[in-house]
Amino acid sequence: MAKDAEKSTWKDFIWNSRTREFCGRTGSSWGLILLFYLVFYIFLAGMFCLTMYVMLQTLDDYKPTWQDRLGTPGMMIRPRGQAMEISYNTTNTETWDMYIKTLDNFLSPYNNSLQAEKNEECTPDQYFIQADSGDVKNNPKRSCQFNRTFLEKCSGLDDHTYGYQAGKPCIIIKLNRVIGMLPGKDGQAPFVTCGAKRYKVGKDEWKEDSDKIGEVEYYPENGTFNLMYYPYYGKKAQVNYSQPLVAIKFLNITLNEDINIECRIISNNIPPGSVRDKFAGKVSFKLRINTKG
Amino acid sequence: MGDKDGKSSPSKKNKKGKDMDELKKEVPITEHKMSIEECCRKFNTDIVQGLTNAKAAEFLIRDGPNCLTPPPTTPEWIKFCRQLFGGFSILLWTGAILCFLAYAIQAATEDEPAGDNLYLGIVLSVVVVVTGCFSYFQEAKSSKIMESFKNMVPQQALVIREGEKMTINAEEVVAGDLVEVKGGDRIPADLRVVSAHGCKVDNSSLTGESEPQSRSPDCTHDNPLETRNVAFFSTNCVEGTARGIVVCTGDRTVMGRIATLTSGLESGKTPIAKEIEHFIHLITGVAVFLGITFFILAVCLGYTWLEAVIFLIGIIVANVPEGLLATVTVCLTLTAKRMAKKNCLVKNLEAVETLGSTSTICSDKTGTLTQNRMTVAHMWFDNQIHEADTTEDQSGASFDKTSASWAALARVAALCNRAVFKAGQDQLPILKRDTAGDASESALLKCIELSCGSVKQIREKNKKVAEIPFNSTNKYQLSVHETEDPNDNRYLLVMKGAPERILDRCTTIIIQGKEQPMDEEMKESFQNAYMELGGLGERVLGFCHLLMPEDQYPKGFAFDCDDVNFTTESLCFVGLMSMIDPPRAAVPDAVGKCRSAGIKVIMVTGDHPITAKAIAKGVGIISEGNETVEDIASRLNIPVSQVNPRDAKACVIHGTDLKELSQDQMDDILRNHTEIVFARTSPQQKLIIVEGCQRLGAIVAVTGDGVNDSPALKKADIGVAMGISGSDVSKQAADMILLDDNFASIVTGVEEGRLIFDNLKKSIAYTLTSNIPEITPFLLFIIVNIPLPLGTITILCIDLGTDMVPAISLAYEAAESDIMKRQPRNPTRDKLVNERLISIAYGQIGMIQALGGFFSYFVILAENGFLPSILVGIRLNWDDRACNDLEDSYGQQWTYEQRKIVEFTCHTAFFVSIVVVQWADVIVCKTRRNSVFQQGMKNKILIFGLFEETALAAFLSYTPGMDVALRMFPLKPSWWFCAVPYSVLIFVYDEIRKLLIRRNPGGKWLSLSLCITFRPESCHEICICNFTHKSLIDTKTRKLSNASLFSSPTLSSYRLGGKGDILLSDGYRLYSYPYIFHLFLPPFIPSLARHVFRCPTP
């Protein structure tokens, strides 16, 4: 009997036809509750929007409030490959075709014609500083040309396969954009150097592939990022900014083997990044070129 | 925090159920009706020689030792497991298991599974185990105090076997043994008395009778408990000697049956356990609802099934309030400690709250309400009733002691008295001293010692010459003494006894020290006084004396007491003295406080109805002016049957009547009488009364000290035993022990219990609120693909770190109003956590908090370059380890680690924001109705909690190494202030909400119905409360003009009159009980409420 009573109360709770109550409340009661919550949430949304608006008003349009997390700019390569692993088979076009396409796409804005149209030639080896005079912004800021031809053999203009077909692949390295960063002092430009990466193979056992990398060529010469491309003034002020690049070409890398490569930026004005961040001021990747079908 | 001991498997239960019913029946002893010879035959024993040793050994093997089977003790590991897996812990265990499940799925499907779920699972398990250990040790501590009560002294018994007297261990006594007991002995088994010499036994622990009962071989009553020729196991022989045949031993004795009944009883869940269960249902409901909703959403958004399942588990687990178990346990422990300081020892942590929910207290009389000591209460001399001081500390009023009649009365009482103080107690206060002798004689002795000085000296001055002790045929006791005056050679005859017998022997009476002839007028006034004192439930003794004429009884007269050779007629009546076991001093006040707290106090006693009623009147259980049916009948001079039982609010019910009542009649009595006294009840009947109250939905507390109370103590929702005078069995059965035997401590218990219930509500509201800002980040992470705003570690830092102290500090919060002036909570309606609390915590305050957190999150991301506009949908790239040149709103590029640091800084800021909004929340949760400005900030622990949580947050954010250990990063000072506007908003919003509640008690959007409680005695006190209850609302009549008032089923018709006064159809007396009226009111009623509900004048 007690069970029956319980059953009926449970049913009654969902829909009580006697009192016309759904889940213990009448329709009008539910309506009032919903109305209350509607009004309440609209008010809260309004309040949230207001605080967000006030916060956005305090922001500078051209430069973020804080940049302390970007002390050491990151470095990145193109093509990126699968999780920083570039591996292909020279005999199988499909395995490297996507790298070519990536590079073509990536480099198309650097075509000389485009650069000449949008950007100007700057004085090399010195910062291209375009200061604002007080509150009057000197906008839009001009940008320096970085022509695709600077990359010479890796420009993809002569060799459309960027050396991939021949087993002498080009990798393009870039330094992450950071607003206002001056990467070198005393007129010394930062440059990229690549070498073998020490990697762990077992407990307390390290290995490096320095003997397998072979000869490496850097473009532009010495793998430098010319100072004239700095400082960067941000997306809004410097719309046509062309990020300087460095290409490296492996001339006789050991084939059919995994090779771990690490490239670092050498600069007298960039602090070494934290140990935890594997991409601050350096970039490492794995390269494997297969020749056998 | 599980149930009490005494669980059994279902198969056992059936058999046990039968046994229990058997035990609930009355005692089956029949030997008292047999002749001694029959008895001997039955047990193969001899009235002179006793059993043979061989037979005794045989019986011992057959029946087992003569001792009570100790109640089955729960093994320690089971108790520990109960702490680990009971109630709230289940919720956390489920959470932990789900976490491990989620981690297992992740580990099986992903290469680098995030450890969050694993850590969360481990932390949840650790929390449960640590809290379990904590409450286990807490309860172990209480039970240790309990064990110290146990009386370890082995009992000895004097038996006659093969004609030889021998002292053996009481355990070896067998049925049929011939046993001898003398004053001071404990009776070793249930005895059929075969011979007795002035033997009296104290049955108070068994029957509740405060007076020692005389024992004799004759059967005087069919009921074995009432008959004179049975003495019961473990009661005490007060004086005299007796010899009896053992009829029952061990568990088969009356006492054993009660103990077995007690240990076999199962008591239900404590109210707080029920509340926690309800809370778990609610939380689980919300968690599953959220989980499934977002599971479906996630699937719709294109996540894989496996991912969606992980999300589902994540959301369900996120709803588990990790810190609440610890908070609740600590809050209860704090209260338990506070109560222990006030001499209430709580055996089970959950029982701390039970007294607060109690709506009925069934109290034993002897030893609980009374001092369990006969004391002279009234005297009648000089044709006037004088009141003696019965208080324990002699603080009461005294009477006029100058009258010569009093001197004469005191002399008679001192001389005609065989009681003496035991030696070596001179330093003790007179009332505390032990005496040898009859209880009433001891009472007289103490009374005279108090008012006239040393009785010993009086007796020395008046040497006793002859004495006739009391016997049941004479009904008097007399002694002859020399007078104080050495020149007066007359002898003084003093006599005391049953007043009517004494009066018959008197021809004169002493008035103002002068002898006057006893005329009819005097006799009538004697009769009136005798009736009056008897009506007070007191035992009345009459006193008279006679200075024997010297010529008839010269000095050296040989008084012969056996063949009385002197006059015992024509005496001079001196006065009456009456005795009672008086109530403890603190009891009337405590009963009054319970009354005003809406708690019904019922007296359940084994004592006689008249005494019970007198004490009930004395302590206020029957309040002044209230009448029983019998009172009304005698006042109106009509037969009892003609009185409408509804007219009487009080009633005294005799145990024999109780036996004949059906369940419905019983319910009817319990429902319709506010002041009930049950007299002459057996232990089984006490149990039935408790069950009856519980059947009517009351939460019942039972107080008692005797073995006869223990089944009721066990069955009650909370059994309260007396620490000093209570028997071991009763202490074992109780949940709470009053260490100072002070009934008034119950009031403390009620107060603390109600306070902790209120404060737990606040603690839970506070803790639950932060669940929303903890869940919403994960939901938005799934739905709109933003970087995760709050991580698992930071959630744990809130739940188990910063939230703890403030939540616990709410347990120290003072009450908002006088909690002892409210009705007890209705367990079906006033829940610890109800939908409204969840709605406010989750839907309102929690949402504001979440916005505060999100605001800081957006501020940090925006100030670092990620404006809100690009955040939506950024998650896939954001969490891609290979993407190390993610572009922000300003064109800068970020490595994975760089943006993760920003993300973790966001977690830290979100965490700090929650701390900031929780400041406001804890202040808001301090009160439920009052403004903080009314309540004040007097709770020092709470203020400490505010500082502590802030300091902890700062510590976690700024300590070097935290970035590696907990992935928390230092915040810029400005980020601490992001959530401040939201904190202020919470405070302002809730103050306004409370203002509205105070202004519109019962406004419609706050609550749908009004409950109006009319107080019994003073009906001008009308309390309007605003809890929601709808089931009693009538749907037919919704207009104010004829709004129906509904009441408990026994009261039917109330109407709201046209002008706005509540008209009661049948007069004033219906207000006598705090009935609760429910009425449906349209939304505009609050403004009318105050003037509509004027109390009608009687």
PDB file of C-alpha atoms in Angstrom, chain A residues 71-285:
ATOM      1  CA  GLY A  71      60.419  37.508 -24.363  1.00  0.00           C
ATOM      2  CA  THR A  72      61.957  34.819 -26.513  1.00  0.00           C
ATOM      3  CA  PRO A  73      60.205  34.605 -29.853  1.00  0.00           C
ATOM      4  CA  GLY A  74      59.337  31.179 -31.090  1.00  0.00           C
ATOM      5  CA  MET A  75      60.675  29.682 -34.294  1.00  0.00           C
ATOM      6  CA  MET A  76      58.841  27.628 -36.811  1.00  0.00           C
ATOM      7  CA  ILE A  77      59.552  25.807 -40.044  1.00  0.00           C
ATOM      8  CA  ARG A  78      57.735  25.400 -43.298  1.00  0.00           C
ATOM      9  CA  PRO A  79      56.665  22.865 -44.318  1.00  0.00           C
ATOM     10  CA  ARG A  80      55.530  21.791 -40.902  1.00  0.00           C
ATOM     11  CA  GLY A  81      55.014  18.159 -41.739  1.00  0.00           C
ATOM     12  CA  GLN A  82      53.169  15.802 -39.472  1.00  0.00           C
ATOM     13  CA  ALA A  83      53.977  16.938 -35.932  1.00  0.00           C
ATOM     14  CA  MET A  84      57.338  18.417 -36.975  1.00  0.00           C
ATOM     15  CA  GLU A  85      58.288  15.362 -38.969  1.00  0.00           C
ATOM     16  CA  ILE A  86      59.104  15.683 -42.644  1.00  0.00           C
ATOM     17  CA  SER A  87      59.381  12.359 -44.303  1.00  0.00           C
ATOM     18  CA  TYR A  88      58.943  11.461 -47.931  1.00  0.00           C
ATOM     19  CA  ASN A  89      60.043   9.159 -50.686  1.00  0.00           C
ATOM     20  CA  THR A  90      61.913  10.697 -53.600  1.00  0.00           C
ATOM     21  CA  THR A  91      60.533   8.144 -56.005  1.00  0.00           C
ATOM     22  CA  ASN A  92      56.946   8.739 -54.970  1.00  0.00           C
ATOM     23  CA  THR A  93      55.782  12.197 -56.011  1.00  0.00           C
ATOM     24  CA  GLU A  94      52.689  12.061 -53.888  1.00  0.00           C
ATOM     25  CA  THR A  95      54.684  11.857 -50.693  1.00  0.00           C
ATOM     26  CA  TRP A  96      56.327  15.235 -51.211  1.00  0.00           C
ATOM     27  CA  ASP A  97      53.854  16.997 -53.405  1.00  0.00           C
ATOM     28  CA  MET A  98      52.055  18.463 -50.392  1.00  0.00           C
ATOM     29  CA  TYR A  99      55.294  20.004 -49.118  1.00  0.00           C
ATOM     30  CA  ILE A 100      55.799  21.720 -52.450  1.00  0.00           C
ATOM     31  CA  LYS A 101      52.270  23.038 -52.375  1.00  0.00           C
ATOM     32  CA  THR A 102      52.677  24.314 -48.833  1.00  0.00           C
ATOM     33  CA  LEU A 103      55.849  26.126 -49.756  1.00  0.00           C
ATOM     34  CA  ASP A 104      54.342  27.548 -52.941  1.00  0.00           C
ATOM     35  CA  ASN A 105      51.424  28.908 -50.976  1.00  0.00           C
ATOM     36  CA  PHE A 106      53.591  30.153 -48.200  1.00  0.00           C
ATOM     37  CA  LEU A 107      55.979  31.952 -50.534  1.00  0.00           C
ATOM     38  CA  SER A 108      53.480  33.446 -52.953  1.00  0.00           C
ATOM     39  CA  PRO A 109      53.129  36.725 -51.006  1.00  0.00           C
ATOM     40  CA  TYR A 110      56.914  37.079 -51.297  1.00  0.00           C
ATOM     41  CA  ASN A 111      56.863  37.199 -55.090  1.00  0.00           C
ATOM     42  CA  ASN A 112      59.064  40.068 -56.173  1.00  0.00           C
ATOM     43  CA  SER A 113      56.285  41.746 -58.085  1.00  0.00           C
ATOM     44  CA  LEU A 114      53.972  41.783 -55.097  1.00  0.00           C
ATOM     45  CA  GLN A 115      56.692  42.977 -52.780  1.00  0.00           C
ATOM     46  CA  ALA A 116      57.653  45.775 -55.137  1.00  0.00           C
ATOM     47  CA  GLU A 117      54.053  46.820 -55.363  1.00  0.00           C
ATOM     48  CA  LYS A 118      53.285  46.932 -51.646  1.00  0.00           C
ATOM     49  CA  ASN A 119      56.548  47.447 -49.848  1.00  0.00           C
ATOM     50  CA  GLU A 120      59.546  49.555 -50.222  1.00  0.00           C
ATOM     51  CA  GLU A 121      63.222  48.988 -50.298  1.00  0.00           C
ATOM     52  CA  CYS A 122      64.838  49.843 -47.015  1.00  0.00           C
ATOM     53  CA  THR A 123      68.331  50.486 -45.869  1.00  0.00           C
ATOM     54  CA  PRO A 124      69.699  47.126 -44.867  1.00  0.00           C
ATOM     55  CA  ASP A 125      71.433  46.324 -41.584  1.00  0.00           C
ATOM     56  CA  GLN A 126      69.634  48.907 -39.523  1.00  0.00           C
ATOM     57  CA  TYR A 127      66.291  49.010 -37.775  1.00  0.00           C
ATOM     58  CA  PHE A 128      63.461  50.556 -39.757  1.00  0.00           C
ATOM     59  CA  ILE A 129      62.054  52.647 -36.958  1.00  0.00           C
ATOM     60  CA  GLN A 130      58.885  54.613 -37.623  1.00  0.00           C
ATOM     61  CA  ALA A 131      58.193  56.363 -34.378  1.00  0.00           C
ATOM     62  CA  ASP A 132      54.901  58.039 -33.522  1.00  0.00           C
ATOM     63  CA  SER A 133      55.158  61.661 -32.583  1.00  0.00           C
ATOM     64  CA  GLY A 134      53.391  61.773 -29.290  1.00  0.00           C
ATOM     65  CA  ASP A 135      49.683  61.056 -29.649  1.00  0.00           C
ATOM     66  CA  VAL A 136      49.797  61.443 -33.404  1.00  0.00           C
ATOM     67  CA  LYS A 137      50.183  57.955 -34.793  1.00  0.00           C
ATOM     68  CA  ASN A 138      52.465  57.605 -37.763  1.00  0.00           C
ATOM     69  CA  ASN A 139      50.117  55.158 -39.479  1.00  0.00           C
ATOM     70  CA  PRO A 140      49.994  53.169 -41.613  1.00  0.00           C
ATOM     71  CA  LYS A 141      53.539  52.060 -41.145  1.00  0.00           C
ATOM     72  CA  ARG A 142      55.572  51.085 -44.158  1.00  0.00           C
ATOM     73  CA  SER A 143      57.181  47.700 -44.558  1.00  0.00           C
ATOM     74  CA  CYS A 144      60.385  46.492 -46.184  1.00  0.00           C
ATOM     75  CA  GLN A 145      60.539  44.217 -49.153  1.00  0.00           C
ATOM     76  CA  PHE A 146      61.525  40.605 -48.646  1.00  0.00           C
ATOM     77  CA  ASN A 147      61.769  39.228 -52.108  1.00  0.00           C
ATOM     78  CA  ARG A 148      61.313  35.583 -52.861  1.00  0.00           C
ATOM     79  CA  THR A 149      64.516  35.684 -54.827  1.00  0.00           C
ATOM     80  CA  PHE A 150      66.439  36.275 -51.603  1.00  0.00           C
ATOM     81  CA  LEU A 151      65.960  32.581 -50.966  1.00  0.00           C
ATOM     82  CA  GLU A 152      67.915  31.755 -54.128  1.00  0.00           C
ATOM     83  CA  LYS A 153      67.900  28.019 -54.651  1.00  0.00           C
ATOM     84  CA  CYS A 154      65.108  27.633 -52.174  1.00  0.00           C
ATOM     85  CA  SER A 155      62.869  30.253 -53.738  1.00  0.00           C
ATOM     86  CA  GLY A 156      61.223  27.599 -55.829  1.00  0.00           C
ATOM     87  CA  LEU A 157      61.598  29.720 -58.874  1.00  0.00           C
ATOM     88  CA  ASP A 158      64.342  27.706 -60.542  1.00  0.00           C
ATOM     89  CA  ASP A 159      63.664  24.365 -58.924  1.00  0.00           C
ATOM     90  CA  HIS A 160      59.942  23.971 -58.579  1.00  0.00           C
ATOM     91  CA  THR A 161      60.388  21.018 -56.258  1.00  0.00           C
ATOM     92  CA  TYR A 162      62.566  22.970 -53.790  1.00  0.00           C
ATOM     93  CA  GLY A 163      65.069  20.161 -54.040  1.00  0.00           C
ATOM     94  CA  TYR A 164      62.684  17.586 -52.657  1.00  0.00           C
ATOM     95  CA  GLN A 165      62.766  15.433 -55.717  1.00  0.00           C
ATOM     96  CA  ALA A 166      66.539  15.371 -55.688  1.00  0.00           C
ATOM     97  CA  GLY A 167      66.712  14.481 -52.001  1.00  0.00           C
ATOM     98  CA  LYS A 168      68.120  17.896 -51.178  1.00  0.00           C
ATOM     99  CA  PRO A 169      65.099  19.486 -49.507  1.00  0.00           C
ATOM    100  CA  CYS A 170      64.675  23.122 -48.523  1.00  0.00           C
ATOM    101  CA  ILE A 171      63.210  23.998 -45.156  1.00  0.00           C
ATOM    102  CA  ILE A 172      62.102  27.545 -44.506  1.00  0.00           C
ATOM    103  CA  ILE A 173      62.609  28.932 -41.050  1.00  0.00           C
ATOM    104  CA  LYS A 174      60.867  31.919 -39.586  1.00  0.00           C
ATOM    105  CA  LEU A 175      61.076  33.794 -36.343  1.00  0.00           C
ATOM    106  CA  ASN A 176      57.689  34.465 -34.681  1.00  0.00           C
ATOM    107  CA  ARG A 177      56.431  38.022 -34.973  1.00  0.00           C
ATOM    108  CA  VAL A 178      56.526  39.987 -31.745  1.00  0.00           C
ATOM    109  CA  ILE A 179      55.491  43.623 -31.736  1.00  0.00           C
ATOM    110  CA  GLY A 180      58.359  45.960 -31.021  1.00  0.00           C
ATOM    111  CA  MET A 181      61.008  43.254 -30.788  1.00  0.00           C
ATOM    112  CA  LEU A 182      64.552  44.305 -31.634  1.00  0.00           C
ATOM    113  CA  PRO A 183      66.385  41.030 -32.208  1.00  0.00           C
ATOM    114  CA  GLY A 184      69.953  42.327 -32.286  1.00  0.00           C
ATOM    115  CA  LYS A 185      71.977  45.129 -30.822  1.00  0.00           C
ATOM    116  CA  ASP A 186      75.073  46.968 -32.025  1.00  0.00           C
ATOM    117  CA  GLY A 187      73.991  46.396 -35.595  1.00  0.00           C
ATOM    118  CA  GLN A 188      74.538  42.666 -35.371  1.00  0.00           C
ATOM    119  CA  ALA A 189      71.743  40.800 -37.062  1.00  0.00           C
ATOM    120  CA  PRO A 190      70.478  37.508 -35.682  1.00  0.00           C
ATOM    121  CA  PHE A 191      71.120  34.422 -37.739  1.00  0.00           C
ATOM    122  CA  VAL A 192      70.005  30.845 -37.869  1.00  0.00           C
ATOM    123  CA  THR A 193      72.253  27.900 -37.418  1.00  0.00           C
ATOM    124  CA  CYS A 194      71.198  24.319 -37.737  1.00  0.00           C
ATOM    125  CA  GLY A 195      72.808  21.237 -36.418  1.00  0.00           C
ATOM    126  CA  ALA A 196      72.094  17.852 -35.072  1.00  0.00           C
ATOM    127  CA  LYS A 197      69.807  17.548 -32.113  1.00  0.00           C
ATOM    128  CA  ARG A 198      70.846  15.610 -29.098  1.00  0.00           C
ATOM    129  CA  TYR A 199      68.133  13.149 -28.380  1.00  0.00           C
ATOM    130  CA  LYS A 200      67.628  10.469 -25.846  1.00  0.00           C
ATOM    131  CA  VAL A 201      67.769   6.868 -26.917  1.00  0.00           C
ATOM    132  CA  GLY A 202      67.783   5.156 -23.580  1.00  0.00           C
ATOM    133  CA  LYS A 203      68.431   5.820 -19.976  1.00  0.00           C
ATOM    134  CA  ASP A 204      71.215   8.408 -19.719  1.00  0.00           C
ATOM    135  CA  GLU A 205      72.127   7.642 -23.290  1.00  0.00           C
ATOM    136  CA  TRP A 206      72.166  10.448 -25.749  1.00  0.00           C
ATOM    137  CA  LYS A 207      72.756  10.427 -29.422  1.00  0.00           C
ATOM    138  CA  GLU A 208      73.168  12.936 -32.162  1.00  0.00           C
ATOM    139  CA  ASP A 209      73.176  12.685 -35.876  1.00  0.00           C
ATOM    140  CA  SER A 210      75.767  15.378 -36.662  1.00  0.00           C
ATOM    141  CA  ASP A 211      77.704  13.122 -39.036  1.00  0.00           C
ATOM    142  CA  LYS A 212      74.602  12.325 -41.021  1.00  0.00           C
ATOM    143  CA  ILE A 213      73.402  15.840 -41.731  1.00  0.00           C
ATOM    144  CA  GLY A 214      76.020  16.589 -44.265  1.00  0.00           C
ATOM    145  CA  GLU A 215      76.402  19.962 -45.843  1.00  0.00           C
ATOM    146  CA  VAL A 216      73.821  22.690 -45.249  1.00  0.00           C
ATOM    147  CA  GLU A 217      73.374  25.918 -47.176  1.00  0.00           C
ATOM    148  CA  TYR A 218      71.630  28.986 -45.771  1.00  0.00           C
ATOM    149  CA  TYR A 219      69.739  31.625 -47.756  1.00  0.00           C
ATOM    150  CA  PRO A 220      69.977  34.565 -47.458  1.00  0.00           C
ATOM    151  CA  GLU A 221      73.664  34.339 -46.800  1.00  0.00           C
ATOM    152  CA  ASN A 222      74.645  33.109 -43.315  1.00  0.00           C
ATOM    153  CA  GLY A 223      70.986  32.640 -42.515  1.00  0.00           C
ATOM    154  CA  THR A 224      70.576  36.121 -41.154  1.00  0.00           C
ATOM    155  CA  PHE A 225      67.355  37.979 -40.461  1.00  0.00           C
ATOM    156  CA  ASN A 226      68.186  41.460 -41.619  1.00  0.00           C
ATOM    157  CA  LEU A 227      67.625  44.164 -38.994  1.00  0.00           C
ATOM    158  CA  MET A 228      65.662  46.310 -41.417  1.00  0.00           C
ATOM    159  CA  TYR A 229      62.650  44.066 -40.995  1.00  0.00           C
ATOM    160  CA  TYR A 230      62.445  45.044 -37.332  1.00  0.00           C
ATOM    161  CA  PRO A 231      60.737  46.273 -35.307  1.00  0.00           C
ATOM    162  CA  TYR A 232      57.304  44.883 -36.134  1.00  0.00           C
ATOM    163  CA  TYR A 233      54.460  47.315 -35.530  1.00  0.00           C
ATOM    164  CA  GLY A 234      51.524  44.924 -35.485  1.00  0.00           C
ATOM    165  CA  LYS A 235      48.812  43.767 -37.817  1.00  0.00           C
ATOM    166  CA  LYS A 236      46.849  46.973 -37.710  1.00  0.00           C
ATOM    167  CA  ALA A 237      49.592  49.528 -38.129  1.00  0.00           C
ATOM    168  CA  GLN A 238      51.783  47.547 -40.497  1.00  0.00           C
ATOM    169  CA  VAL A 239      49.322  45.816 -42.758  1.00  0.00           C
ATOM    170  CA  ASN A 240      51.747  44.647 -45.424  1.00  0.00           C
ATOM    171  CA  TYR A 241      54.541  43.453 -43.136  1.00  0.00           C
ATOM    172  CA  SER A 242      56.621  40.751 -44.721  1.00  0.00           C
ATOM    173  CA  GLN A 243      58.123  38.421 -42.198  1.00  0.00           C
ATOM    174  CA  PRO A 244      61.785  37.756 -43.032  1.00  0.00           C
ATOM    175  CA  LEU A 245      62.647  34.144 -43.740  1.00  0.00           C
ATOM    176  CA  VAL A 246      65.690  31.924 -43.786  1.00  0.00           C
ATOM    177  CA  ALA A 247      65.852  28.869 -45.976  1.00  0.00           C
ATOM    178  CA  ILE A 248      68.153  25.969 -45.367  1.00  0.00           C
ATOM    179  CA  LYS A 249      69.011  23.371 -47.945  1.00  0.00           C
ATOM    180  CA  PHE A 250      70.415  19.956 -47.062  1.00  0.00           C
ATOM    181  CA  LEU A 251      72.866  19.124 -49.812  1.00  0.00           C
ATOM    182  CA  ASN A 252      73.953  15.610 -48.987  1.00  0.00           C
ATOM    183  CA  ILE A 253      71.933  14.383 -46.072  1.00  0.00           C
ATOM    184  CA  THR A 254      72.067  10.678 -45.242  1.00  0.00           C
ATOM    185  CA  LEU A 255      69.129   8.994 -46.856  1.00  0.00           C
ATOM    186  CA  ASN A 256      66.779   6.352 -45.547  1.00  0.00           C
ATOM    187  CA  GLU A 257      67.351   7.308 -41.944  1.00  0.00           C
ATOM    188  CA  ASP A 258      65.645   9.451 -39.317  1.00  0.00           C
ATOM    189  CA  ILE A 259      67.692  12.541 -38.697  1.00  0.00           C
ATOM    190  CA  ASN A 260      66.978  14.936 -35.868  1.00  0.00           C
ATOM    191  CA  ILE A 261      67.804  18.509 -36.639  1.00  0.00           C
ATOM    192  CA  GLU A 262      67.660  21.541 -34.449  1.00  0.00           C
ATOM    193  CA  CYS A 263      67.922  25.121 -35.640  1.00  0.00           C
ATOM    194  CA  ARG A 264      68.516  27.994 -33.264  1.00  0.00           C
ATOM    195  CA  ILE A 265      68.564  31.699 -33.501  1.00  0.00           C
ATOM    196  CA  ILE A 266      71.870  33.250 -32.608  1.00  0.00           C
ATOM    197  CA  SER A 267      71.438  36.763 -31.379  1.00  0.00           C
ATOM    198  CA  ASN A 268      72.928  39.085 -28.832  1.00  0.00           C
ATOM    199  CA  ASN A 269      69.534  40.539 -27.893  1.00  0.00           C
ATOM    200  CA  ILE A 270      67.267  37.509 -27.557  1.00  0.00           C
ATOM    201  CA  PRO A 271      67.302  35.834 -24.150  1.00  0.00           C
ATOM    202  CA  PRO A 272      67.454  32.066 -24.155  1.00  0.00           C
ATOM    203  CA  GLY A 273      63.998  30.617 -23.795  1.00  0.00           C
ATOM    204  CA  SER A 274      62.761  28.501 -20.911  1.00  0.00           C
ATOM    205  CA  VAL A 275      63.795  24.863 -20.810  1.00  0.00           C
ATOM    206  CA  ARG A 276      60.188  23.770 -20.986  1.00  0.00           C
ATOM    207  CA  ASP A 277      59.497  25.598 -24.223  1.00  0.00           C
ATOM    208  CA  LYS A 278      61.006  23.594 -27.070  1.00  0.00           C
ATOM    209  CA  PHE A 279      60.175  26.258 -29.598  1.00  0.00           C
ATOM    210  CA  ALA A 280      61.424  29.455 -27.972  1.00  0.00           C
ATOM    211  CA  GLY A 281      64.396  30.671 -30.031  1.00  0.00           C
ATOM    212  CA  LYS A 282      64.849  27.267 -31.547  1.00  0.00           C
ATOM    213  CA  VAL A 283      63.029  24.715 -33.606  1.00  0.00           C
ATOM    214  CA  SER A 284      63.641  21.044 -33.987  1.00  0.00           C
ATOM    215  CA  PHE A 285      62.297  18.599 -36.485  1.00  0.00           C
TER     216      PHE A 285
END
